[in-house]
């Protein structure tokens, strides 16, 4: 994507840019008027517990859900702009496919519905999975159906691919196969991906950008290379059953204790006491810390914050 301004007043460097985006259902707010952005050309992991607002955000981006407040822009244009729809593909967890259709008929449907259909790419994805064109979708395994769904999504040649738990029902071998397929297609086309997943270990290997949600709010967002190094695992001895007083000058995200020993995930603003045992956490450890404690102060890297909100970066 080129970093040029669009006629809609946005900037095409950003695949998604939300300003005060909110969605309220009868039971309450699913998305609480959040402001953030995701750069184009990135693989963004969307992480959070059930009910955090992930599917609502994906639904708004896919034009399946209408926001209550605020605005969402896709490559600089309002999500409601007719020019946005052909640039996006959405794949939900249930992967709705016509079970009576054959694989070939399914791809033919994709071709009829999408003017910019890439027949060669769709057929290659199916062929590499050794799927018979005449096999009916209803007879395929979960991994095979997922491959057909990905063939439909990539055949559309989207600039933005929205994935809602696409591999949650697959066994480890099928997840590895489909994950490799996703990454190879993204690398070839430069597609932006926003992918909701509970598989934290997979996100560590696939994603270079993060959006962490809890209770309808963005708790952490930005480049993984920026976010993870801002945290340290501190191990030491408790004092009177609690953390050392000097640790109070830092933002403590998560604490685990074993006897008199504590291990704390700390977001450090100033150098840490060198007498403590210090270690660099992995992405999964950082994510788990924020998921366990959604009340922790939000952390948005400058990349994830639109210009007029930069003063609120943690």
Coordinates of N, CA, C and O in Angstrom, one line a residue, residues 46-186:
X46 N -5.8 -10.5 16.8 CA -6.9 -9.9 17.6 C -7.2 -10.9 18.8 O -7.7 -12.0 18.6
X47 N -6.8 -10.4 20.0 CA -6.8 -11.3 21.1 C -7.7 -10.8 22.2 O -7.8 -9.6 22.5
X48 N -8.3 -11.8 22.9 CA -9.2 -11.4 24.1 C -10.1 -12.5 24.5 O -10.3 -13.5 23.7
X49 N -10.6 -12.5 25.7 CA -11.5 -13.6 26.1 C -12.8 -13.5 25.4 O -13.1 -12.5 24.7
X50 N -13.6 -14.5 25.5 CA -15.0 -14.5 24.9 C -15.7 -13.3 25.5 O -15.7 -13.0 26.7
X51 N -16.5 -12.6 24.6 CA -17.2 -11.5 25.0 C -16.4 -10.2 25.1 O -16.9 -9.2 25.5
X52 N -15.2 -10.2 24.6 CA -14.3 -9.0 24.7 C -14.7 -8.0 23.6 O -14.4 -6.8 23.8
X53 N -15.4 -8.4 22.6 CA -15.7 -7.4 21.5 C -15.0 -7.7 20.2 O -15.2 -7.0 19.2
X54 N -14.3 -8.8 20.1 CA -13.5 -9.1 18.9 C -14.5 -9.4 17.7 O -14.2 -8.8 16.6
X55 N -15.5 -10.2 17.8 CA -16.4 -10.5 16.7 C -17.2 -9.3 16.3 O -17.5 -9.1 15.1
X56 N -17.5 -8.4 17.3 CA -18.2 -7.2 17.0 C -17.3 -6.3 16.1 O -17.8 -5.7 15.1
X57 N -16.0 -6.2 16.4 CA -15.1 -5.3 15.6 C -15.0 -5.9 14.2 O -15.0 -5.2 13.3
X58 N -14.8 -7.2 14.1 CA -14.7 -7.8 12.8 C -16.0 -7.7 12.0 O -15.9 -7.4 10.8
X59 N -17.1 -7.8 12.7 CA -18.4 -7.6 12.0 C -18.6 -6.2 11.5 O -19.1 -6.0 10.4
X60 N -18.1 -5.2 12.2 CA -18.2 -3.8 11.7 C -17.3 -3.6 10.5 O -17.7 -3.0 9.5
X61 N -16.1 -4.2 10.6 CA -15.2 -4.1 9.4 C -15.7 -4.8 8.2 O -15.4 -4.4 7.1
X62 N -16.5 -5.9 8.4 CA -17.0 -6.6 7.3 C -18.4 -6.1 6.9 O -19.0 -6.7 6.0
X63 N -18.9 -5.1 7.5 CA -20.1 -4.5 7.2 C -21.3 -5.4 7.5 O -22.4 -5.3 6.9
X64 N -21.1 -6.3 8.5 CA -22.2 -7.1 8.9 C -22.8 -6.6 10.2 O -23.9 -7.0 10.6
X65 N -22.1 -5.6 10.9 CA -22.6 -5.0 12.1 C -22.5 -3.5 11.9 O -21.5 -3.0 11.4
X66 N -23.6 -2.8 12.2 CA -23.6 -1.3 12.1 C -23.2 -0.7 13.5 O -23.8 -1.0 14.5
X67 N -22.2 0.2 13.5 CA -21.7 0.7 14.8 C -22.8 1.7 15.3 O -23.6 2.3 14.6
X68 N -22.8 1.8 16.6 CA -23.7 2.7 17.3 C -23.1 4.1 17.3 O -23.9 5.1 17.1
X69 N -21.8 4.2 17.4 CA -21.2 5.5 17.5 C -19.8 5.4 16.8 O -19.3 4.4 16.6
X70 N -19.3 6.6 16.4 CA -17.9 6.7 15.8 C -17.9 6.3 14.4 O -18.9 6.1 13.7
X71 N -16.6 6.1 13.9 CA -16.4 5.8 12.5 C -15.2 4.8 12.4 O -14.3 4.8 13.2
X72 N -15.3 4.0 11.4 CA -14.3 3.1 11.0 C -13.9 3.3 9.5 O -14.8 3.3 8.7
X73 N -12.6 3.6 9.3 CA -12.2 3.8 7.9 C -11.3 2.6 7.5 O -10.5 2.0 8.3
X74 N -11.5 2.2 6.2 CA -10.7 1.0 5.6 C -9.9 1.6 4.5 O -10.4 2.1 3.5
X75 N -8.6 1.6 4.7 CA -7.7 2.2 3.7 C -8.0 3.6 3.4 O -8.0 4.1 2.2
X76 N -8.4 4.3 4.4 CA -8.7 5.7 4.3 C -10.1 6.1 4.0 O -10.4 7.3 4.0
X77 N -10.9 5.2 3.7 CA -12.3 5.5 3.3 C -13.3 4.9 4.3 O -13.0 3.9 4.9
X78 N -14.4 5.6 4.5 CA -15.4 5.1 5.4 C -15.8 3.6 5.1 O -15.9 3.3 3.9
X79 N -16.0 2.8 6.1 CA -16.3 1.4 5.8 C -17.6 1.2 5.0 O -17.8 0.2 4.3
X80 N -18.5 2.2 5.0 CA -19.7 2.2 4.3 C -19.5 2.6 2.8 O -20.5 2.4 2.0
X81 N -18.4 3.1 2.4 CA -18.1 3.5 1.0 C -18.2 2.2 0.1 O -17.5 1.2 0.4
X82 N -18.9 2.3 -1.0 CA -19.1 1.1 -1.8 C -17.7 0.6 -2.4 O -17.6 -0.6 -2.7
X83 N -16.7 1.4 -2.4 CA -15.4 1.0 -3.0 C -14.7 0.1 -2.0 O -13.7 -0.5 -2.4
X84 N -15.1 0.1 -0.7 CA -14.4 -0.7 0.3 C -14.7 -2.2 0.1 O -13.9 -3.1 0.3
X85 N -16.0 -2.5 -0.2 CA -16.4 -3.9 -0.1 C -15.6 -4.9 -1.0 O -15.2 -5.9 -0.6
X86 N -15.3 -4.5 -2.2 CA -14.5 -5.4 -3.1 C -13.1 -5.7 -2.5 O -12.4 -6.6 -2.9
X87 N -12.6 -4.8 -1.6 CA -11.2 -4.9 -1.1 C -11.1 -5.8 0.1 O -10.0 -6.0 0.6
X88 N -12.2 -6.2 0.6 CA -12.2 -7.0 1.9 C -12.8 -8.4 1.7 O -13.7 -8.6 0.9
X89 N -12.3 -9.3 2.4 CA -12.9 -10.7 2.5 C -13.0 -11.1 4.0 O -12.1 -10.8 4.8
X90 N -14.1 -11.7 4.3 CA -14.4 -12.1 5.7 C -14.6 -13.6 5.8 O -15.3 -14.2 5.0
X91 N -13.9 -14.2 6.8 CA -14.1 -15.7 7.0 C -14.4 -15.9 8.4 O -13.6 -15.6 9.3
X92 N -15.7 -16.3 8.7 CA -16.1 -16.5 10.1 C -15.8 -17.9 10.6 O -15.3 -18.8 9.8
X93 N -15.9 -18.1 11.8 CA -15.6 -19.4 12.5 C -16.4 -20.6 11.9 O -15.9 -21.7 11.7
X94 N -17.7 -20.3 11.5 CA -18.5 -21.4 11.0 C -18.3 -21.7 9.6 O -18.8 -22.7 9.0
X95 N -17.5 -20.8 8.8 CA -17.2 -21.1 7.4 C -18.4 -21.5 6.6 O -18.5 -22.6 6.2
X96 N -19.4 -20.6 6.4 CA -20.6 -21.0 5.8 C -20.4 -21.3 4.3 O -20.1 -20.5 3.5
X97 N -20.5 -22.6 4.0 CA -20.4 -23.1 2.6 C -21.6 -24.0 2.3 O -22.2 -24.6 3.2
X98 N -21.9 -24.0 1.0 CA -23.1 -24.9 0.6 C -22.6 -26.3 0.5 O -21.8 -26.7 -0.3
X99 N -23.1 -27.2 1.5 CA -22.6 -28.5 1.6 C -22.9 -29.4 0.4 O -22.2 -30.3 0.1
X100 N -24.0 -29.0 -0.4 CA -24.3 -29.8 -1.6 C -23.5 -29.4 -2.8 O -23.5 -30.2 -3.8
X101 N -22.8 -28.3 -2.7 CA -22.0 -27.9 -3.8 C -20.7 -28.8 -3.9 O -20.2 -29.2 -2.8
X102 N -20.2 -29.0 -5.1 CA -18.9 -29.6 -5.2 C -17.9 -28.5 -5.0 O -18.2 -27.3 -5.0
X103 N -16.6 -28.9 -4.9 CA -15.5 -28.0 -4.7 C -15.5 -27.1 -6.0 O -15.3 -25.9 -5.8
X104 N -15.6 -27.7 -7.1 CA -15.6 -26.9 -8.4 C -16.7 -25.9 -8.4 O -16.6 -24.8 -8.9
X105 N -17.9 -26.3 -8.0 CA -19.1 -25.5 -8.0 C -18.9 -24.3 -7.1 O -19.3 -23.2 -7.3
X106 N -18.3 -24.6 -5.9 CA -18.0 -23.5 -4.9 C -17.1 -22.5 -5.5 O -17.3 -21.3 -5.4
X107 N -16.0 -22.9 -6.2 CA -15.1 -21.9 -6.8 C -15.8 -21.2 -8.0 O -15.6 -20.0 -8.2
X108 N -16.7 -21.9 -8.7 CA -17.4 -21.2 -9.8 C -18.3 -20.1 -9.2 O -18.5 -19.0 -9.7
X109 N -18.9 -20.4 -8.0 CA -19.8 -19.4 -7.3 C -18.9 -18.2 -7.0 O -19.3 -17.0 -7.2
X110 N -17.7 -18.4 -6.5 CA -16.8 -17.3 -6.2 C -16.5 -16.5 -7.4 O -16.4 -15.2 -7.3
X111 N -16.3 -17.1 -8.5 CA -16.0 -16.4 -9.7 C -17.2 -15.5 -10.2 O -17.0 -14.4 -10.7
X112 N -18.4 -16.1 -10.1 CA -19.6 -15.3 -10.5 C -19.9 -14.1 -9.6 O -20.4 -13.1 -10.1
X113 N -19.5 -14.2 -8.4 CA -19.8 -13.2 -7.4 C -18.8 -12.1 -7.3 O -19.0 -11.0 -6.7
X114 N -17.6 -12.4 -7.8 CA -16.5 -11.4 -7.6 C -15.8 -11.1 -9.0 O -15.2 -11.9 -9.6
X115 N -16.0 -9.8 -9.4 CA -15.5 -9.4 -10.7 C -14.0 -9.6 -10.9 O -13.5 -9.8 -11.9
X116 N -13.3 -9.4 -9.8 CA -11.8 -9.5 -9.8 C -11.3 -10.8 -9.5 O -10.1 -10.9 -9.0
X117 N -12.1 -11.9 -9.7 CA -11.7 -13.2 -9.2 C -10.4 -13.7 -9.8 O -10.2 -13.6 -11.0
X118 N -9.6 -14.3 -8.9 CA -8.3 -14.9 -9.4 C -8.5 -16.4 -9.4 O -8.3 -17.1 -8.4
X119 N -8.9 -16.9 -10.5 CA -9.2 -18.3 -10.7 C -8.0 -19.2 -10.4 O -8.1 -20.2 -9.7
X120 N -6.8 -18.7 -10.9 CA -5.6 -19.5 -10.8 C -5.2 -19.7 -9.3 O -4.8 -20.8 -8.9
X121 N -5.3 -18.6 -8.6 CA -5.0 -18.7 -7.1 C -5.9 -19.6 -6.4 O -5.5 -20.4 -5.6
X122 N -7.2 -19.5 -6.6 CA -8.2 -20.3 -5.9 C -8.0 -21.8 -6.2 O -8.0 -22.6 -5.4
X123 N -7.8 -22.1 -7.5 CA -7.6 -23.5 -7.9 C -6.3 -24.0 -7.4 O -6.2 -25.2 -7.1
X124 N -5.3 -23.2 -7.3 CA -4.0 -23.7 -6.8 C -4.1 -24.0 -5.3 O -3.6 -25.1 -4.9
X125 N -4.8 -23.3 -4.5 CA -5.0 -23.5 -3.1 C -5.8 -24.9 -2.9 O -5.4 -25.7 -2.1
X126 N -6.8 -25.1 -3.7 CA -7.5 -26.4 -3.7 C -6.7 -27.5 -4.1 O -6.6 -28.6 -3.5
X127 N -5.9 -27.3 -5.2 CA -5.1 -28.4 -5.8 C -4.0 -28.8 -4.8 O -3.7 -30.0 -4.7
X128 N -3.4 -27.8 -4.1 CA -2.3 -28.2 -3.2 C -2.8 -29.0 -2.0 O -2.1 -29.6 -1.3
X129 N -4.1 -28.9 -1.7 CA -4.7 -29.7 -0.7 C -5.2 -31.0 -1.1 O -5.8 -31.8 -0.4
X130 N -4.9 -31.3 -2.4 CA -5.3 -32.6 -3.0 C -6.8 -32.9 -2.9 O -7.2 -34.0 -2.6
X131 N -7.6 -31.8 -3.1 CA -9.0 -32.0 -3.1 C -9.6 -32.3 -4.5 O -9.2 -31.7 -5.5
X132 N -10.5 -33.2 -4.6 CA -11.1 -33.6 -5.8 C -12.1 -32.5 -6.2 O -13.0 -32.2 -5.4
X133 N -12.1 -32.0 -7.4 CA -13.0 -30.9 -7.8 C -14.5 -31.4 -7.7 O -15.4 -30.6 -7.4
X134 N -14.7 -32.7 -7.9 CA -16.1 -33.2 -7.9 C -16.6 -33.6 -6.5 O -17.7 -34.0 -6.3
X135 N -15.7 -33.5 -5.5 CA -16.1 -33.8 -4.1 C -17.1 -32.8 -3.5 O -16.9 -31.6 -3.7
X136 N -18.1 -33.3 -2.9 CA -19.1 -32.4 -2.3 C -18.5 -31.8 -1.0 O -17.9 -32.5 -0.2
X137 N -18.8 -30.5 -0.7 CA -18.3 -29.9 0.4 C -18.7 -30.6 1.7 O -17.9 -30.7 2.7
X138 N -19.9 -31.1 1.8 CA -20.4 -31.8 2.9 C -19.6 -33.1 3.3 O -19.8 -33.5 4.5
X139 N -18.9 -33.6 2.4 CA -18.1 -34.8 2.6 C -16.7 -34.6 3.1 O -15.9 -35.5 3.4
X140 N -16.3 -33.3 3.1 CA -14.9 -32.9 3.4 C -14.6 -32.9 4.9 O -15.5 -32.6 5.7
X141 N -13.4 -33.1 5.3 CA -13.0 -32.9 6.7 C -13.0 -31.4 7.0 O -13.1 -30.6 6.1
X142 N -12.8 -31.1 8.3 CA -12.8 -29.8 8.8 C -11.6 -29.0 8.1 O -11.8 -27.8 7.7
X143 N -10.5 -29.6 8.0 CA -9.3 -28.9 7.4 C -9.5 -28.7 5.9 O -9.1 -27.7 5.4
X144 N -10.2 -29.7 5.3 CA -10.4 -29.5 3.8 C -11.4 -28.4 3.6 O -11.3 -27.6 2.6
X145 N -12.5 -28.3 4.4 CA -13.5 -27.3 4.2 C -12.8 -25.9 4.5 O -13.1 -24.9 3.8
X146 N -12.0 -25.8 5.5 CA -11.3 -24.6 5.7 C -10.4 -24.2 4.5 O -10.3 -23.0 4.2
X147 N -9.8 -25.1 3.9 CA -9.0 -24.8 2.7 C -9.8 -24.3 1.6 O -9.5 -23.3 0.9
X148 N -11.0 -24.9 1.4 CA -11.9 -24.4 0.4 C -12.4 -22.9 0.7 O -12.4 -22.0 -0.2
X149 N -12.7 -22.7 2.0 CA -13.1 -21.3 2.4 C -11.9 -20.3 2.2 O -12.2 -19.2 1.7
X150 N -10.7 -20.7 2.5 CA -9.6 -19.8 2.2 C -9.4 -19.6 0.7 O -9.0 -18.5 0.3
X151 N -9.7 -20.6 -0.1 CA -9.6 -20.5 -1.6 C -10.6 -19.4 -2.0 O -10.3 -18.6 -2.9
X152 N -11.8 -19.4 -1.5 CA -12.8 -18.4 -1.8 C -12.3 -17.0 -1.4 O -12.4 -16.0 -2.1
X153 N -11.7 -17.0 -0.1 CA -11.3 -15.7 0.4 C -10.1 -15.1 -0.5 O -10.2 -13.9 -0.9
X154 N -9.1 -15.9 -0.7 CA -8.0 -15.4 -1.5 C -8.3 -15.2 -3.0 O -7.7 -14.4 -3.7
X155 N -9.3 -16.0 -3.5 CA -9.6 -15.8 -4.9 C -10.2 -14.5 -5.2 O -10.2 -14.0 -6.3
X156 N -10.8 -13.9 -4.1 CA -11.3 -12.5 -4.3 C -10.2 -11.5 -4.4 O -10.5 -10.3 -4.7
X157 N -9.0 -11.9 -4.1 CA -7.8 -11.0 -4.1 C -8.1 -9.8 -3.2 O -8.0 -8.6 -3.6
X158 N -8.3 -10.0 -1.9 CA -8.6 -8.9 -1.0 C -7.4 -8.2 -0.6 O -6.3 -8.8 -0.5
X159 N -7.5 -6.9 -0.3 CA -6.4 -6.1 0.3 C -6.5 -6.3 1.9 O -5.5 -6.2 2.5
X160 N -7.7 -6.6 2.4 CA -7.9 -6.9 3.8 C -8.6 -8.2 4.0 O -9.7 -8.3 3.5
X161 N -8.0 -9.1 4.8 CA -8.6 -10.4 5.1 C -9.0 -10.4 6.6 O -8.1 -10.2 7.4
X162 N -10.3 -10.6 6.9 CA -10.8 -10.6 8.2 C -11.1 -12.0 8.6 O -11.9 -12.7 7.9
X163 N -10.5 -12.5 9.7 CA -10.6 -13.9 10.1 C -11.1 -14.0 11.5 O -10.4 -13.5 12.4
X164 N -12.2 -14.6 11.7 CA -12.8 -14.8 13.1 C -12.6 -16.3 13.5 O -13.4 -17.1 13.1
X165 N -11.5 -16.5 14.3 CA -11.2 -17.9 14.8 C -11.3 -18.9 13.6 O -12.0 -19.9 13.7
X166 N -10.5 -18.7 12.5 CA -10.7 -19.6 11.4 C -10.2 -21.0 11.5 O -10.5 -21.9 10.8
X167 N -9.3 -21.2 12.5 CA -8.7 -22.5 12.7 C -9.0 -23.2 14.0 O -8.3 -24.2 14.4
X168 N -10.0 -22.7 14.7 CA -10.3 -23.2 16.1 C -10.8 -24.6 16.1 O -10.6 -25.3 17.1
X169 N -11.4 -25.1 15.0 CA -12.0 -26.5 15.0 C -11.1 -27.5 14.3 O -11.5 -28.6 14.0
X170 N -9.8 -27.1 14.1 CA -8.9 -28.0 13.3 C -7.9 -28.7 14.3 O -7.6 -28.2 15.3
X171 N -7.5 -29.9 13.9 CA -6.5 -30.6 14.7 C -5.1 -29.9 14.4 O -5.0 -29.1 13.5
X172 N -4.1 -30.2 15.2 CA -2.8 -29.5 15.1 C -2.2 -29.6 13.7 O -1.6 -28.6 13.2
X173 N -2.3 -30.8 13.1 CA -1.7 -30.9 11.7 C -2.4 -30.0 10.7 O -1.8 -29.3 9.9
X174 N -3.8 -30.0 10.8 CA -4.5 -29.1 9.9 C -4.3 -27.7 10.1 O -4.2 -26.9 9.2
X175 N -4.1 -27.3 11.4 CA -3.8 -25.9 11.8 C -2.5 -25.5 11.2 O -2.4 -24.4 10.7
X176 N -1.5 -26.4 11.3 CA -0.2 -26.0 10.8 C -0.3 -25.9 9.3 O 0.4 -25.0 8.7
X177 N -1.0 -26.8 8.6 CA -1.1 -26.7 7.1 C -1.8 -25.4 6.7 O -1.3 -24.7 5.8
X178 N -2.9 -25.1 7.3 CA -3.7 -23.9 6.9 C -2.9 -22.6 7.3 O -2.9 -21.6 6.6
X179 N -2.2 -22.7 8.5 CA -1.4 -21.5 8.9 C -0.3 -21.2 7.9 O 0.0 -20.1 7.5
X180 N 0.4 -22.3 7.4 CA 1.4 -22.1 6.3 C 0.8 -21.6 5.1 O 1.4 -20.7 4.4
X181 N -0.4 -22.1 4.7 CA -1.1 -21.6 3.5 C -1.3 -20.1 3.7 O -1.1 -19.3 2.7
X182 N -1.9 -19.7 4.8 CA -2.2 -18.3 5.1 C -1.0 -17.4 4.9 O -1.0 -16.4 4.2
X183 N 0.1 -17.8 5.6 CA 1.3 -17.0 5.6 C 2.0 -16.9 4.2 O 2.5 -15.8 3.8
X184 N 1.9 -18.0 3.4 CA 2.5 -17.9 2.0 C 1.7 -17.0 1.1 O 2.3 -16.3 0.3
X185 N 0.4 -17.1 1.2 CA -0.5 -16.2 0.4 C -0.3 -14.7 0.8 O -0.3 -13.8 0.0
X186 N -0.2 -14.5 2.1 CA 0.0 -13.1 2.6 C 1.3 -12.5 2.1 O 1.4 -11.4 1.7

